[in-house]
PDB file of C-alpha atoms and ligand atoms in Angstrom:
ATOM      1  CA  UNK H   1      -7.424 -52.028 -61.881  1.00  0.00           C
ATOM      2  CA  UNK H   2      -7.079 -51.303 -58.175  1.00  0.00           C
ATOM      3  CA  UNK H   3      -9.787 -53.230 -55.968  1.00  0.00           C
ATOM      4  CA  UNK H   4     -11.932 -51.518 -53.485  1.00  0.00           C
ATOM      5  CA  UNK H   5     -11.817 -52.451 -49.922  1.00  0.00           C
ATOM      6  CA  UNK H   6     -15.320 -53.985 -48.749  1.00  0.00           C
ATOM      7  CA  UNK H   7     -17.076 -54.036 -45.537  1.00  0.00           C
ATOM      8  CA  UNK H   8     -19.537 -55.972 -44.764  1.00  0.00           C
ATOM      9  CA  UNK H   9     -22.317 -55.397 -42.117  1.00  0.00           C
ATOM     10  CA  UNK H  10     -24.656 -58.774 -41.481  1.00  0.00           C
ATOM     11  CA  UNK H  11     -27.128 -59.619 -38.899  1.00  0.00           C
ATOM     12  CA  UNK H  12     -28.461 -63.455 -40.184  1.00  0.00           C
ATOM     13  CA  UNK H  13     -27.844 -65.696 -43.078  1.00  0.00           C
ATOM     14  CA  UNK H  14     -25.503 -63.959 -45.071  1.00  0.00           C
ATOM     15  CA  UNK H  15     -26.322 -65.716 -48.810  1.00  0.00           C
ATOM     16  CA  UNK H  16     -25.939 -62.052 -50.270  1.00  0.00           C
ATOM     17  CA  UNK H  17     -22.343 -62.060 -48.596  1.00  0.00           C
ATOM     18  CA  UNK H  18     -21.886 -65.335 -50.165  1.00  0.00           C
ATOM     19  CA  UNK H  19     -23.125 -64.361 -53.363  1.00  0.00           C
ATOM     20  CA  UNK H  20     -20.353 -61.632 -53.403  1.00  0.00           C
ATOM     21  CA  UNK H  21     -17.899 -63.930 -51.711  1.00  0.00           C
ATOM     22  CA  UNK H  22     -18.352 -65.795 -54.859  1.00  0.00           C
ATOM     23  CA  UNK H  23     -18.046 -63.332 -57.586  1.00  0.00           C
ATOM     24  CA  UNK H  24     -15.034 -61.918 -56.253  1.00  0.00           C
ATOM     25  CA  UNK H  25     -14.014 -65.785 -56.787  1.00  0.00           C
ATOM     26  CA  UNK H  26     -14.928 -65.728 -60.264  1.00  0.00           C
ATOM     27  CA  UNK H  27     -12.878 -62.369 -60.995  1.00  0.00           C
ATOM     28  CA  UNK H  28     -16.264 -60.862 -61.824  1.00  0.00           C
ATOM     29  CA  UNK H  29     -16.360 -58.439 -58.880  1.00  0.00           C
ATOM     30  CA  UNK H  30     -13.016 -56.590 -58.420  1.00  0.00           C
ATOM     31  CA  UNK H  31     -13.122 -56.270 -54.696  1.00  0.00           C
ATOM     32  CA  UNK H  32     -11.550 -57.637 -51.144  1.00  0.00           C
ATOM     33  CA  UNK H  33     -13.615 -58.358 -48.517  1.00  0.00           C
ATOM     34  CA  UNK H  34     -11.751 -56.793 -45.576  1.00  0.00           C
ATOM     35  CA  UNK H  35     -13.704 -57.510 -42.349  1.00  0.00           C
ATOM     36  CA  UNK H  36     -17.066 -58.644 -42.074  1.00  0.00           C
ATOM     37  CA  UNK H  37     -19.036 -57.408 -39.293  1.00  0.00           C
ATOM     38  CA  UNK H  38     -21.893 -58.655 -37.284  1.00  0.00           C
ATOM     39  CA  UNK H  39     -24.586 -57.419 -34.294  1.00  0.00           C
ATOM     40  CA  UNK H  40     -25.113 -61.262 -33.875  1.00  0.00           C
ATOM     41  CA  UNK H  41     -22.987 -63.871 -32.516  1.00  0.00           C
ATOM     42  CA  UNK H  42     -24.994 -66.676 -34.065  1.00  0.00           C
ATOM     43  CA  UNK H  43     -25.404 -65.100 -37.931  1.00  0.00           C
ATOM     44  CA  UNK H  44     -24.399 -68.222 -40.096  1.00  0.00           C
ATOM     45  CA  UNK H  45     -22.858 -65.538 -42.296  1.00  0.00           C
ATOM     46  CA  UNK H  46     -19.740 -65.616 -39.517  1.00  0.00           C
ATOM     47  CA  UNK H  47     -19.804 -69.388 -40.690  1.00  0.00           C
ATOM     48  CA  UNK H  48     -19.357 -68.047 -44.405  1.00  0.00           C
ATOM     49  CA  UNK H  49     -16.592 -65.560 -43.371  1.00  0.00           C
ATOM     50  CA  UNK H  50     -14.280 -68.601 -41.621  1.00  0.00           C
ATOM     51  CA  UNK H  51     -15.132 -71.008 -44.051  1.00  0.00           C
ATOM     52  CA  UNK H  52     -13.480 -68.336 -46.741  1.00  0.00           C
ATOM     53  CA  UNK H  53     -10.943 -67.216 -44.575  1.00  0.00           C
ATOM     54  CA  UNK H  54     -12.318 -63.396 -44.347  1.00  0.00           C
ATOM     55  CA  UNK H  55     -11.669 -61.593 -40.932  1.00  0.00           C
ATOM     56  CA  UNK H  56     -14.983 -61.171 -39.207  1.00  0.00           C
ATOM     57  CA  UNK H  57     -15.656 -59.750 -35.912  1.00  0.00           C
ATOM     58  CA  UNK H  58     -18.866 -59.419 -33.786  1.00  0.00           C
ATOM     59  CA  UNK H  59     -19.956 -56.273 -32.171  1.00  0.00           C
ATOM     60  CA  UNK H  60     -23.141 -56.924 -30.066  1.00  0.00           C
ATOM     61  CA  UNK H  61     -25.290 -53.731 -29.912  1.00  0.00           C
ATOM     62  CA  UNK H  62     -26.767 -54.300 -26.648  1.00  0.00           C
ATOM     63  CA  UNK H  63     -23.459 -53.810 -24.878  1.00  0.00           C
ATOM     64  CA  UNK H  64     -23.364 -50.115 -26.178  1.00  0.00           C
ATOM     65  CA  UNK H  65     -25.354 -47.264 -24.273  1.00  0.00           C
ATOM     66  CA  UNK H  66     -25.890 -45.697 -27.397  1.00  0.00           C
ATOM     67  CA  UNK H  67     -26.331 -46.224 -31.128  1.00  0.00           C
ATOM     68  CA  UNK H  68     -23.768 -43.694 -32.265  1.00  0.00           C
ATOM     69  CA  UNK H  69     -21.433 -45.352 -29.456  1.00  0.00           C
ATOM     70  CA  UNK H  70     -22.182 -48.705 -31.081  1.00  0.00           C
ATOM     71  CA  UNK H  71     -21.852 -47.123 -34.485  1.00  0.00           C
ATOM     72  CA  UNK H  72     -18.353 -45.302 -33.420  1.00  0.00           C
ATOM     73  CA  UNK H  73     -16.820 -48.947 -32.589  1.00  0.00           C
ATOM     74  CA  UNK H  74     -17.877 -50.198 -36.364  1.00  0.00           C
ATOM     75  CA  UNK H  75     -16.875 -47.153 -38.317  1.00  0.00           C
ATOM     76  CA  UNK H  76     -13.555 -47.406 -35.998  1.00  0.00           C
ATOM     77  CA  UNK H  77     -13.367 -50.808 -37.404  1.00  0.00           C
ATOM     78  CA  UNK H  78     -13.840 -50.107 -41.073  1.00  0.00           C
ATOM     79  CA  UNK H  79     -11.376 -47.724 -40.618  1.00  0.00           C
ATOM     80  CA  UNK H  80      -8.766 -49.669 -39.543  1.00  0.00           C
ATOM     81  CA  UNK H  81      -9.247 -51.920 -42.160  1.00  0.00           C
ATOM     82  CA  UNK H  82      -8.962 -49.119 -45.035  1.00  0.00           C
ATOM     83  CA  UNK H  83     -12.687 -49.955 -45.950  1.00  0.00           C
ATOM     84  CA  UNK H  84     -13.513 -48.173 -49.214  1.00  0.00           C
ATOM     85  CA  UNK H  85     -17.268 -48.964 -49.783  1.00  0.00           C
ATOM     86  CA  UNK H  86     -19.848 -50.694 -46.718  1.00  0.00           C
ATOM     87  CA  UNK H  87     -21.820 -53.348 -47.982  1.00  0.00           C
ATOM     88  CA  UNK H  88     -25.124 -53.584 -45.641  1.00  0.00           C
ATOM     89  CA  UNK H  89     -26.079 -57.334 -46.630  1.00  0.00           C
ATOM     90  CA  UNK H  90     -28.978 -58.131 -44.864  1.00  0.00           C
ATOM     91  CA  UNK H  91     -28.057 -55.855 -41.421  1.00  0.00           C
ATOM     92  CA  UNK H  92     -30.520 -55.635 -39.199  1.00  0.00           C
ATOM     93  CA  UNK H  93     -29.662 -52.022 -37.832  1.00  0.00           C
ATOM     94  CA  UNK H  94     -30.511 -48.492 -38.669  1.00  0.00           C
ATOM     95  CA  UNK H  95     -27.283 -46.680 -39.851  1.00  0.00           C
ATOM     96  CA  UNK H  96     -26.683 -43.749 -37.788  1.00  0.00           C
ATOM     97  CA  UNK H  97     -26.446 -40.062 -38.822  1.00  0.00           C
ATOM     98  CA  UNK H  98     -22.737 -40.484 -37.601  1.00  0.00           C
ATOM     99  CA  UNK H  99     -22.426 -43.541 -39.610  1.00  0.00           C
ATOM    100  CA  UNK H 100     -23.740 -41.631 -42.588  1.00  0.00           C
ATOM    101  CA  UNK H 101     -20.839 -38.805 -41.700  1.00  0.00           C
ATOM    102  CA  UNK H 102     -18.392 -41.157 -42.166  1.00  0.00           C
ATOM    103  CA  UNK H 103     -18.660 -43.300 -45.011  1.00  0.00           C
ATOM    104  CA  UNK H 104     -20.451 -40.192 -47.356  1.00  0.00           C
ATOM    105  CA  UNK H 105     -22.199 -41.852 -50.256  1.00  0.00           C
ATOM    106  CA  UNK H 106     -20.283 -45.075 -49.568  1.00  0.00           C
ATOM    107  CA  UNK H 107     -22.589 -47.631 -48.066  1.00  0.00           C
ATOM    108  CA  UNK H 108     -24.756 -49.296 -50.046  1.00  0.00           C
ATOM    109  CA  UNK H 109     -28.107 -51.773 -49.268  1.00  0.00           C
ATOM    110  CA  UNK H 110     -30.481 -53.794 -50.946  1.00  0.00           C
ATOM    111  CA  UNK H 111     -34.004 -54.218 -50.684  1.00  0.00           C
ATOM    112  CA  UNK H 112     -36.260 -56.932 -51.006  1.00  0.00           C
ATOM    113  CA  UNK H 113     -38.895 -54.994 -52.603  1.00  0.00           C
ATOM    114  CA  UNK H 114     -38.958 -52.604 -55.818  1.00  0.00           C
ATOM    115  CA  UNK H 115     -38.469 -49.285 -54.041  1.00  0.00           C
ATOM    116  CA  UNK H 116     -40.216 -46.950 -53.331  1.00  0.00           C
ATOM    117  CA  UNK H 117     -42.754 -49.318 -52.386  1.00  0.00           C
ATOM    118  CA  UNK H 118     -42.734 -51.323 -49.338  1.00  0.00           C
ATOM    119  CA  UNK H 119     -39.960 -50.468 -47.542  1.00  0.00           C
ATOM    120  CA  UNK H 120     -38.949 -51.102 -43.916  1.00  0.00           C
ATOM    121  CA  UNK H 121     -39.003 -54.789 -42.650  1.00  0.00           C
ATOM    122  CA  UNK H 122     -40.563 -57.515 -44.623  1.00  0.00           C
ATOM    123  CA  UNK H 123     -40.680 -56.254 -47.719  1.00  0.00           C
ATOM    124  CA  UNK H 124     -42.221 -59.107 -49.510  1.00  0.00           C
ATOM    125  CA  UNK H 125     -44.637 -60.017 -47.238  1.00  0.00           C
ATOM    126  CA  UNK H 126     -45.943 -56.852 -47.787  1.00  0.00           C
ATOM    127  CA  UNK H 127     -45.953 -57.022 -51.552  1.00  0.00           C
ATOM    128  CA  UNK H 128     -47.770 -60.292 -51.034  1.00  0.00           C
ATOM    129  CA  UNK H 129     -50.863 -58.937 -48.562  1.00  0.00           C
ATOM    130  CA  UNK H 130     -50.739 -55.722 -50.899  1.00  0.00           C
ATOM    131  CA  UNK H 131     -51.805 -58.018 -54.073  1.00  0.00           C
ATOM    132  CA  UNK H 132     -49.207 -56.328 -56.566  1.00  0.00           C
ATOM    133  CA  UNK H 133     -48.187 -58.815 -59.577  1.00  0.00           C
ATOM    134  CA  UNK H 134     -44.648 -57.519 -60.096  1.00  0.00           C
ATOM    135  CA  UNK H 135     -41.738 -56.912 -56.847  1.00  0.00           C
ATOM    136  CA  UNK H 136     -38.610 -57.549 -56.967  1.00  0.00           C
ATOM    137  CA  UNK H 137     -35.373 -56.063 -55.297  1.00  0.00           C
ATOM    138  CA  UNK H 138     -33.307 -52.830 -54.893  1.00  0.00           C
ATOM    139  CA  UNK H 139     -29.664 -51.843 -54.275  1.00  0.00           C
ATOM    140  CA  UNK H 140     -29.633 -48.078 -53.354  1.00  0.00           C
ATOM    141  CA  UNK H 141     -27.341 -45.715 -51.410  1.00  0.00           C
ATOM    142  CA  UNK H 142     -27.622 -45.250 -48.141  1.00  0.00           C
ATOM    143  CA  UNK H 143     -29.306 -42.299 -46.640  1.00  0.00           C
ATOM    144  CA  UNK H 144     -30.961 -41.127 -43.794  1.00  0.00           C
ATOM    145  CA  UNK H 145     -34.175 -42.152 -44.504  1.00  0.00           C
ATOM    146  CA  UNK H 146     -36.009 -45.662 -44.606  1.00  0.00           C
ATOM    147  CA  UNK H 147     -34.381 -47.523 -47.785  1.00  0.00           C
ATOM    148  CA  UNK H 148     -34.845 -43.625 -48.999  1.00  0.00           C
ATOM    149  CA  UNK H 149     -31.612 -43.730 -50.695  1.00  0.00           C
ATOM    150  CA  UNK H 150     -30.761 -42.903 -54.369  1.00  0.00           C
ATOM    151  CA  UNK H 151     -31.239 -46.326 -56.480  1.00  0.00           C
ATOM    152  CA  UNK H 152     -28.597 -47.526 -58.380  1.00  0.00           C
ATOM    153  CA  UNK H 153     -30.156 -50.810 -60.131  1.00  0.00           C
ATOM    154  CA  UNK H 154     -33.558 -52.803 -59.969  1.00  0.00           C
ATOM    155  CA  UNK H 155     -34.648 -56.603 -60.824  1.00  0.00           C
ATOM    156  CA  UNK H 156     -38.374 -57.444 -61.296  1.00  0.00           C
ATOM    157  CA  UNK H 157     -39.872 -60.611 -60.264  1.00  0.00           C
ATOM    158  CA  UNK H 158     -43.448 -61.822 -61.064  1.00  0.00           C
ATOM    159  CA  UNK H 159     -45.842 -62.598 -57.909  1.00  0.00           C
ATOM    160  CA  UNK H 160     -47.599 -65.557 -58.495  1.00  0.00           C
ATOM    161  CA  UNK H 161     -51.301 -66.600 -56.843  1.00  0.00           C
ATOM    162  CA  UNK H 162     -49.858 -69.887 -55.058  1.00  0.00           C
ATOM    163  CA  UNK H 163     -46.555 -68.285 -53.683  1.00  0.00           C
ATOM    164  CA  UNK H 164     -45.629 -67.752 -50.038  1.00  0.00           C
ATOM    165  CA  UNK H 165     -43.982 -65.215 -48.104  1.00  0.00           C
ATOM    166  CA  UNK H 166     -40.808 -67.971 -48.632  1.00  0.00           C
ATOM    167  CA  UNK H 167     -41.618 -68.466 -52.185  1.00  0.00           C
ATOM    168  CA  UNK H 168     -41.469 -65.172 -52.940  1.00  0.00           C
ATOM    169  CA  UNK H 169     -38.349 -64.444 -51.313  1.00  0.00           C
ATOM    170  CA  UNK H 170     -36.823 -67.374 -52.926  1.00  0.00           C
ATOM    171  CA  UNK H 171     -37.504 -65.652 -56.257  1.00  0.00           C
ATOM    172  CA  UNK H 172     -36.787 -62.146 -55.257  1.00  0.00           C
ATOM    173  CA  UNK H 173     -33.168 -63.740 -53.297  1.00  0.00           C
ATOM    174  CA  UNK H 174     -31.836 -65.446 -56.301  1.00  0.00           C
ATOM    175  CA  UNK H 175     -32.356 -61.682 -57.873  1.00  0.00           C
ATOM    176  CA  UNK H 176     -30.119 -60.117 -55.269  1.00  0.00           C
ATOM    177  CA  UNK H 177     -27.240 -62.298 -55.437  1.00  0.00           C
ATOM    178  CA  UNK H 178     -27.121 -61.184 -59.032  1.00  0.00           C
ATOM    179  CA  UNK H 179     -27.930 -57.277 -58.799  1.00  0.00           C
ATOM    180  CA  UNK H 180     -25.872 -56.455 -55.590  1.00  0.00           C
ATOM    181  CA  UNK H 181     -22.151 -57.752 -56.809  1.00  0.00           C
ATOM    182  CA  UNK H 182     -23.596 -55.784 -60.097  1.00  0.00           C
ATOM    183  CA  UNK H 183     -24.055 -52.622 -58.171  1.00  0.00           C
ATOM    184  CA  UNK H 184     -20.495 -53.261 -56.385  1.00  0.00           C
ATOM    185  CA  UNK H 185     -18.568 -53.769 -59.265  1.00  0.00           C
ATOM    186  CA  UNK H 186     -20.202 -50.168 -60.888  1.00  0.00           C
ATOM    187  CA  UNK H 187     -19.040 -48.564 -58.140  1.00  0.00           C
ATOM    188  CA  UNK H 188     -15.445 -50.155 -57.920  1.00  0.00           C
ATOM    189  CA  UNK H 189     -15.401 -49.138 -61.646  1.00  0.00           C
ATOM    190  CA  UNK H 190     -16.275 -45.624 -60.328  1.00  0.00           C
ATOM    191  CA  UNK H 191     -19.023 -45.702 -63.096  1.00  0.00           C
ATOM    192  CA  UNK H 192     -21.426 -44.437 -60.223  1.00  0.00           C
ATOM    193  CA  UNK H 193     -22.414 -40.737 -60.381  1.00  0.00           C
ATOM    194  CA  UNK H 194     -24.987 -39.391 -57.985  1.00  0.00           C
ATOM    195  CA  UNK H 195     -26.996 -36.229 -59.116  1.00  0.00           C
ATOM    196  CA  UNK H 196     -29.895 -35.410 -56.395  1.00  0.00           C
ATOM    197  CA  UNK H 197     -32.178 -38.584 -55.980  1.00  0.00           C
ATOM    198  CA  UNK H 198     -30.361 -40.243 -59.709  1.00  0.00           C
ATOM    199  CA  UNK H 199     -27.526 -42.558 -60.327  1.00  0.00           C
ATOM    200  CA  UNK H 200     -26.309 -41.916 -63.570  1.00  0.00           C
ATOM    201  CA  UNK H 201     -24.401 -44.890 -64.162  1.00  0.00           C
ATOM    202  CA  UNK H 202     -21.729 -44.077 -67.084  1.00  0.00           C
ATOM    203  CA  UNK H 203     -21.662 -46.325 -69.939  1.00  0.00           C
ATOM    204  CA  UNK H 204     -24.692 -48.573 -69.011  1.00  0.00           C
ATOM    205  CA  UNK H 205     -26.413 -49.921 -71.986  1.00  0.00           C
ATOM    206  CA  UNK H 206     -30.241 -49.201 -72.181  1.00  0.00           C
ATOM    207  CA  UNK H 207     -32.359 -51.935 -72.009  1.00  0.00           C
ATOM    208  CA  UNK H 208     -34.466 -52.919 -75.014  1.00  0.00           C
ATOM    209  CA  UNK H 209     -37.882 -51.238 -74.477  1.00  0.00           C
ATOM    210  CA  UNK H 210     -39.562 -54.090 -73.206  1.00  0.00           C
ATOM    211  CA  UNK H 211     -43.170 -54.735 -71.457  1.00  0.00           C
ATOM    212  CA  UNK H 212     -43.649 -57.310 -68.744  1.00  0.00           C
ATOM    213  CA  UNK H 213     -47.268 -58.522 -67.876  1.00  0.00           C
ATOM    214  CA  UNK H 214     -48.425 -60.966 -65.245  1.00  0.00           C
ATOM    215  CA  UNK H 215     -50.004 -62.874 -66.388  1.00  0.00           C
ATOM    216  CA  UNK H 216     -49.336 -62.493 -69.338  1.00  0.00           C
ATOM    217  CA  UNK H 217     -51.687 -60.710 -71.737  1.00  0.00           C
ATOM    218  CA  UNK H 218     -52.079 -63.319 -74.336  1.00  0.00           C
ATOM    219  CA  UNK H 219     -53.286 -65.664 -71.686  1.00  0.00           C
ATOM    220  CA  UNK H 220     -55.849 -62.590 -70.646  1.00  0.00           C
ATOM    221  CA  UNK H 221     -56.383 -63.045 -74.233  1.00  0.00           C
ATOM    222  CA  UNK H 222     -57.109 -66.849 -74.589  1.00  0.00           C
ATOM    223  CA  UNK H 223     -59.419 -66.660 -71.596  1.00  0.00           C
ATOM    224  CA  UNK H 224     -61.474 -64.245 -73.026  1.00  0.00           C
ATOM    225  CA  UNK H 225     -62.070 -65.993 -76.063  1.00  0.00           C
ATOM    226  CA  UNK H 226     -62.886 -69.414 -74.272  1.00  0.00           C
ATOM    227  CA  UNK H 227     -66.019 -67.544 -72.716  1.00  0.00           C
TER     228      UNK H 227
HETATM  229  C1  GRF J   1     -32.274 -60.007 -48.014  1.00  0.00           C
HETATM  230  O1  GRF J   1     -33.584 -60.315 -48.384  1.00  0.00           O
HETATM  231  C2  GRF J   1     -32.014 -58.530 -48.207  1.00  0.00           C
HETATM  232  O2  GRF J   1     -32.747 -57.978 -49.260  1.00  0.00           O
HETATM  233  C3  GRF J   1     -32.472 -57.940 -46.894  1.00  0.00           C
HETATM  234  O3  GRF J   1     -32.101 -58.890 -45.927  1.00  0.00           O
HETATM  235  C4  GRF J   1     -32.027 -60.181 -46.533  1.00  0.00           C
HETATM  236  C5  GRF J   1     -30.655 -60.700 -46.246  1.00  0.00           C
HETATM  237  O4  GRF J   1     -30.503 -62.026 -46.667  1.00  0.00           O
HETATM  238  N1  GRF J   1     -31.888 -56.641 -46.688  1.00  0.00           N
HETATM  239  P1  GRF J   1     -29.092 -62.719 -46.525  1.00  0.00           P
HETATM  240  O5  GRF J   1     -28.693 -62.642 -45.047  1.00  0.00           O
HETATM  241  O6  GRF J   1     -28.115 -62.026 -47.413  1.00  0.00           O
HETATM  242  O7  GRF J   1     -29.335 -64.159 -46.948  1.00  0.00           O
END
């Protein structure tokens, strides 16, 4: 099977670019990563690119007058590279109407929450002050809204009383790094169909109807009865 061409736009610590890094290792993601691209100098994901000999380059946005400007120099760079499919892994930018022009239905992001709810920055601390016992993370299409984008796969995580902002995006990270090379390898499969806000995903199994409670109703249960 022919392998897609990946970009990869960071801004920080790149473990979801190592996390795909990794499955492309293990033959489970049938991809090349052909330039990664960052709007910071000091992102340890640059480390991660030249410690696994990818090309990386760093395009600083405050040298550009303009967003689209800034966003004509990466989508100039993609180019050149024959990207197939933009991976936004943690970039810390808002993608550009041009941008969007460009790459049509071919940049993908993922969320630290389970859209629609919370999106925007800090996802899970906002699932945490909200009080909700279930988040969990997101890969979706790009759009030109706020994480608006059609969804293409989920993962649910429990919220537990004691957890932290860093707890819970411990849990809701180790998620990711399974659901995004997931979502990357449906699309290099071209198993990805998108019909208004749905991704029919062809061939997916179902899951097995199943009910998740937190906590968990036969502790609900056992309390009740110790009354
Ligand atoms: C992740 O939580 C991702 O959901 C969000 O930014 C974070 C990036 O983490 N978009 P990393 O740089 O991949 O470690």
């Amino acid at each position: 099977m022919k392998k897609i061409n990946l970009g990869v736009l960071v801004s920080g610590n790149g473990s979801n670019l190592q996390s795909i890094i990794d499955h492309i290792e293990r033959s489970e993601l049938d991809a090349d990563i052909k330039i990664v691209i960052s709007n910071n100098a000091s992102a340890f994901a640059l480390e991660r690119a030249k410690k696994n000999h990818i090309p990386f380059i760093v395009i600083e946005h405050a040298e550009f007058p303009d967003r689209d400007q800034f966003d004509q120099k990466m989508v100039d760079i993609l180019r050149f590279h024959s990207v197939d499919l933009v991976i936004l892994a943690g970039f810390m930018r808002i993608i550009s109407p041009f941008f969007l022009r460009a790459y049509p239905q071919r940049i993908l992001n993922i969320h630290p929450a389970l859209l629609p709810a919370f999106p925007g920055l800090h996802g899970q601390k906002k699932a945490l002050d909200y009080g909700v016992k279930f988040s969990g993370c997101t890969v979706h299409f790009v759009d030109e809204g706020m994480d608006t984008g059609p969804i293409i796969i989920q993962a649910v995580v429990p919220v537990y009383e004691g957890d932290t902002e860093d707890s819970l995006s411990q849990r809701i990270l180790r998620e990711e790094h399974r659901i995004y090379p997931l979502a990357i390898q449906l699309y290099a499969e071209d198993r990805l169909t998108i019909i208004g806000r749905k991704v029919q995903i062809r061939c997916a199994f179902e899951s097995k109807e199943i009910s998740l409670h937190n906590p968990p109703i036969t502790d609900i249960n056992h309390l009740k009865e110790s009354f």
